[in-house]
Amino acid sequence: MERKNILITGSSRGIGRACALAFAKNGWYVFINCRSSLDQLKETESMILASGGACTMLPGDAGNPDDVRAMFDKISSLCGGLDVLVNNAGCAYFGLLSDMTDEDWRCVIDTDLSSAFYCCRAAIPYMVSRKAGKIINISSMWGTYGASCEVAYSAAKSGLHGLTKALAKELAPSNIQVNALACGVIDTEMNARLTPEERTALEDEIPAGRYGTPGEAAQAVLMLAEAPAYLTGQIIGLDGGI
């Protein structure tokens, strides 16, 4: 059986690393990416290779169109294109909107939303030529509900939901599925800023009574990658029932 190819942006840690390890374990060839955490990306590479998997590092800023073009030039030279694209690159800003600088806003929007546009644009032609492919956007429940003091992040994820639904309709005739995984509170470095008291209070609001794990998110992404073709345009919650 021909090995399938996947790119996971932001795969140096957290959900992205868990996805990279899960797909490699299941026989996929994994392209891993990050903007600046190169030592951690090398750790992801080492973990994949140690488990018998195969991968290629593609350092670069997914929120920069020139970097994305370079990444996809490399992918094209190695395998032609992708079977699955996972748009996972993300960052957050915690604080009042009135305190945000122009650069703070641009950084969040570019990393959390524009990166998905650039990567989708680069991945789609190959998928269309083969009449097959899946795009999975890693989003957040805040894209639906909004979060105080996380306005830019909420706006970016809401935009990602709109991109998912609209692009799914655009690509359905080409047998390409686009879905988003709207994560709740996942136990990653992004939430490490919380104090023990804040963490306990937040856990009390989650019906499941705990944070989700990166491994659970990776399992859900793997399921979406292998889901029936009739599943498209969906925002799927992974939030412990919150």
C-alpha positions as a Python dict, from the first residue, in 0.01 Angstrom:
ca = {
    (1, 'M'): (0, 0, 0),
    (2, 'E'): (131, 345, -95),
    (3, 'R'): (229, 554, 204),
    (4, 'K'): (13, 863, 253),
    (5, 'N'): (161, 1208, 311),
    (6, 'I'): (54, 1466, 566),
    (7, 'L'): (171, 1812, 671),
    (8, 'I'): (105, 1923, 1028),
    (9, 'T'): (188, 2287, 1094),
    (10, 'G'): (299, 2383, 1443),
    (11, 'S'): (415, 2031, 1526),
    (12, 'S'): (703, 2106, 1762),
    (13, 'R'): (488, 2049, 2072),
    (14, 'G'): (137, 2008, 2210),
    (15, 'I'): (-141, 1894, 1980),
    (16, 'G'): (79, 1923, 1670),
    (17, 'R'): (349, 1694, 1810),
    (18, 'A'): (89, 1444, 1931),
    (19, 'C'): (-65, 1439, 1582),
    (20, 'A'): (273, 1391, 1417),
    (21, 'L'): (353, 1095, 1641),
    (22, 'A'): (9, 939, 1594),
    (23, 'F'): (16, 959, 1215),
    (24, 'A'): (375, 834, 1194),
    (25, 'K'): (282, 539, 1414),
    (26, 'N'): (1, 459, 1171),
    (27, 'G'): (233, 449, 872),
    (28, 'W'): (198, 801, 733),
    (29, 'Y'): (489, 1006, 600),
    (30, 'V'): (478, 1320, 813),
    (31, 'F'): (600, 1668, 723),
    (32, 'I'): (656, 1854, 1049),
    (33, 'N'): (678, 2229, 1084),
    (34, 'C'): (730, 2514, 1327),
    (35, 'R'): (830, 2878, 1311),
    (36, 'S'): (1089, 2916, 1585),
    (37, 'S'): (1101, 2619, 1827),
    (38, 'L'): (1356, 2430, 1618),
    (39, 'D'): (1506, 2234, 1908),
    (40, 'Q'): (1159, 2105, 1998),
    (41, 'L'): (1088, 2027, 1632),
    (42, 'K'): (1408, 1821, 1622),
    (43, 'E'): (1280, 1637, 1930),
    (44, 'T'): (959, 1557, 1743),
    (45, 'E'): (1167, 1429, 1452),
    (46, 'S'): (1378, 1212, 1683),
    (47, 'M'): (1069, 1066, 1848),
    (48, 'I'): (918, 977, 1509),
    (49, 'L'): (1237, 817, 1381),
    (50, 'A'): (1290, 626, 1706),
    (51, 'S'): (944, 473, 1669),
    (52, 'G'): (1020, 355, 1315),
    (53, 'G'): (828, 635, 1145),
    (54, 'A'): (933, 864, 863),
    (55, 'C'): (927, 1243, 847),
    (56, 'T'): (1080, 1557, 703),
    (57, 'M'): (1132, 1881, 891),
    (58, 'L'): (1000, 2195, 719),
    (59, 'P'): (1093, 2491, 941),
    (60, 'G'): (912, 2809, 847),
    (61, 'D'): (641, 3055, 940),
    (62, 'A'): (305, 2919, 822),
    (63, 'G'): (174, 3273, 854),
    (64, 'N'): (420, 3396, 591),
    (65, 'P'): (321, 3320, 230),
    (66, 'D'): (683, 3308, 110),
    (67, 'D'): (772, 3049, 374),
    (68, 'V'): (467, 2844, 283),
    (69, 'R'): (562, 2847, -85),
    (70, 'A'): (909, 2721, 6),
    (71, 'M'): (760, 2446, 225),
    (72, 'F'): (532, 2325, -52),
    (73, 'D'): (812, 2338, -310),
    (74, 'K'): (996, 2089, -89),
    (75, 'I'): (685, 1873, -48),
    (76, 'S'): (628, 1874, -423),
    (77, 'S'): (986, 1769, -492),
    (78, 'L'): (961, 1475, -252),
    (79, 'C'): (614, 1334, -310),
    (80, 'G'): (411, 1554, -542),
    (81, 'G'): (167, 1676, -277),
    (82, 'L'): (-37, 1599, 31),
    (83, 'D'): (-312, 1355, 108),
    (84, 'V'): (-398, 1545, 427),
    (85, 'L'): (-323, 1895, 554),
    (86, 'V'): (-358, 1972, 924),
    (87, 'N'): (-361, 2346, 998),
    (88, 'N'): (-251, 2346, 1360),
    (89, 'A'): (-13, 2642, 1390),
    (90, 'G'): (-142, 2879, 1653),
    (91, 'C'): (-63, 3138, 1917),
    (92, 'A'): (-264, 3329, 2172),
    (93, 'Y'): (-276, 3673, 2332),
    (94, 'F'): (-415, 3710, 2683),
    (95, 'G'): (-519, 4060, 2782),
    (96, 'L'): (-753, 4347, 2710),
    (97, 'L'): (-818, 4435, 2347),
    (98, 'S'): (-737, 4799, 2427),
    (99, 'D'): (-387, 4693, 2534),
    (100, 'M'): (-307, 4508, 2212),
    (101, 'T'): (-55, 4659, 1974),
    (102, 'D'): (-92, 4643, 1596),
    (103, 'E'): (183, 4381, 1591),
    (104, 'D'): (8, 4172, 1859),
    (105, 'W'): (-309, 4166, 1647),
    (106, 'R'): (-126, 4084, 1324),
    (107, 'C'): (69, 3804, 1490),
    (108, 'V'): (-245, 3628, 1616),
    (109, 'I'): (-442, 3670, 1293),
    (110, 'D'): (-148, 3567, 1073),
    (111, 'T'): (-62, 3262, 1283),
    (112, 'D'): (-412, 3138, 1362),
    (113, 'L'): (-604, 3227, 1045),
    (114, 'S'): (-391, 3347, 754),
    (115, 'S'): (-165, 3043, 791),
    (116, 'A'): (-461, 2817, 711),
    (117, 'F'): (-538, 3022, 399),
    (118, 'Y'): (-178, 3009, 274),
    (119, 'C'): (-142, 2635, 336),
    (120, 'C'): (-483, 2548, 190),
    (121, 'R'): (-409, 2753, -121),
    (122, 'A'): (-82, 2566, -169),
    (123, 'A'): (-223, 2219, -98),
    (124, 'I'): (-545, 2234, -300),
    (125, 'P'): (-417, 2210, -662),
    (126, 'Y'): (-257, 1869, -604),
    (127, 'M'): (-565, 1742, -419),
    (128, 'V'): (-795, 1864, -696),
    (129, 'S'): (-580, 1693, -960),
    (130, 'R'): (-626, 1365, -776),
    (131, 'K'): (-990, 1423, -677),
    (132, 'A'): (-901, 1330, -320),
    (133, 'G'): (-776, 1496, -4),
    (134, 'K'): (-864, 1613, 343),
    (135, 'I'): (-802, 1942, 522),
    (136, 'I'): (-836, 1949, 900),
    (137, 'N'): (-827, 2280, 1083),
    (138, 'I'): (-742, 2281, 1453),
    (139, 'S'): (-971, 2538, 1607),
    (140, 'S'): (-1114, 2623, 1947),
    (141, 'M'): (-1449, 2642, 2121),
    (142, 'W'): (-1374, 3014, 2158),
    (143, 'G'): (-1428, 3044, 1784),
    (144, 'T'): (-1794, 2969, 1859),
    (145, 'Y'): (-1848, 3122, 2202),
    (146, 'G'): (-1581, 3392, 2229),
    (147, 'A'): (-1354, 3446, 2529),
    (148, 'S'): (-1306, 3763, 2729),
    (149, 'C'): (-945, 3883, 2715),
    (150, 'E'): (-883, 3658, 2414),
    (151, 'V'): (-1060, 3866, 2151),
    (152, 'A'): (-802, 3832, 1873),
    (153, 'Y'): (-774, 3455, 1928),
    (154, 'S'): (-1153, 3418, 1931),
    (155, 'A'): (-1185, 3627, 1614),
    (156, 'A'): (-920, 3422, 1435),
    (157, 'K'): (-1080, 3092, 1531),
    (158, 'S'): (-1424, 3219, 1433),
    (159, 'G'): (-1276, 3308, 1097),
    (160, 'L'): (-1131, 2959, 1075),
    (161, 'H'): (-1480, 2817, 1127),
    (162, 'G'): (-1610, 3027, 839),
    (163, 'L'): (-1319, 2925, 619),
    (164, 'T'): (-1387, 2559, 700),
    (165, 'K'): (-1756, 2571, 610),
    (166, 'A'): (-1713, 2776, 294),
    (167, 'L'): (-1412, 2587, 163),
    (168, 'A'): (-1585, 2255, 225),
    (169, 'K'): (-1862, 2364, -13),
    (170, 'E'): (-1612, 2489, -268),
    (171, 'L'): (-1411, 2166, -269),
    (172, 'A'): (-1690, 1908, -227),
    (173, 'P'): (-1729, 1859, -605),
    (174, 'S'): (-1359, 1762, -613),
    (175, 'N'): (-1405, 1502, -338),
    (176, 'I'): (-1195, 1701, -89),
    (177, 'Q'): (-1326, 1721, 267),
    (178, 'V'): (-1268, 2015, 502),
    (179, 'N'): (-1350, 1992, 872),
    (180, 'A'): (-1243, 2165, 1192),
    (181, 'L'): (-1176, 2027, 1537),
    (182, 'A'): (-1292, 2286, 1792),
    (183, 'C'): (-1090, 2201, 2101),
    (184, 'G'): (-1188, 2285, 2454),
    (185, 'V'): (-927, 2315, 2727),
    (186, 'I'): (-637, 2093, 2627),
    (187, 'D'): (-344, 2041, 2864),
    (188, 'T'): (-72, 2214, 2660),
    (189, 'E'): (186, 2487, 2718),
    (190, 'M'): (-68, 2746, 2601),
    (191, 'N'): (-260, 2688, 2925),
    (192, 'A'): (47, 2662, 3149),
    (193, 'R'): (1, 3030, 3242),
    (194, 'L'): (-294, 2940, 3465),
    (195, 'T'): (-244, 2935, 3840),
    (196, 'P'): (-347, 2621, 4034),
    (197, 'E'): (-656, 2808, 4155),
    (198, 'E'): (-753, 2913, 3803),
    (199, 'R'): (-695, 2563, 3676),
    (200, 'T'): (-921, 2412, 3943),
    (201, 'A'): (-1194, 2668, 3878),
    (202, 'L'): (-1182, 2594, 3504),
    (203, 'E'): (-1193, 2218, 3559),
    (204, 'D'): (-1505, 2266, 3769),
    (205, 'E'): (-1679, 2417, 3463),
    (206, 'I'): (-1598, 2117, 3241),
    (207, 'P'): (-1857, 1837, 3265),
    (208, 'A'): (-1582, 1578, 3214),
    (209, 'G'): (-1406, 1727, 3517),
    (210, 'R'): (-1064, 1753, 3356),
    (211, 'Y'): (-857, 1897, 3075),
    (212, 'G'): (-830, 1708, 2748),
    (213, 'T'): (-494, 1568, 2644),
    (214, 'P'): (-297, 1630, 2324),
    (215, 'G'): (-319, 1256, 2262),
    (216, 'E'): (-698, 1270, 2262),
    (217, 'A'): (-690, 1557, 2014),
    (218, 'A'): (-451, 1359, 1792),
    (219, 'Q'): (-684, 1060, 1804),
    (220, 'A'): (-972, 1280, 1687),
    (221, 'V'): (-762, 1423, 1403),
    (222, 'L'): (-665, 1073, 1294),
    (223, 'M'): (-1033, 979, 1290),
    (224, 'L'): (-1114, 1281, 1072),
    (225, 'A'): (-835, 1189, 832),
    (226, 'E'): (-991, 846, 790),
    (227, 'A'): (-1356, 957, 803),
    (228, 'P'): (-1610, 889, 527),
    (229, 'A'): (-1604, 1138, 241),
    (230, 'Y'): (-1960, 1246, 324),
    (231, 'L'): (-1833, 1411, 643),
    (232, 'T'): (-1737, 1764, 543),
    (233, 'G'): (-1795, 2124, 646),
    (234, 'Q'): (-1828, 2033, 1013),
    (235, 'I'): (-1704, 2206, 1327),
    (236, 'I'): (-1656, 1914, 1564),
    (237, 'G'): (-1626, 1989, 1935),
    (238, 'L'): (-1366, 1815, 2153),
    (239, 'D'): (-1437, 1987, 2480),
    (240, 'G'): (-1542, 1741, 2749),
    (241, 'G'): (-1905, 1845, 2712),
    (242, 'I'): (-1853, 2209, 2800),
}
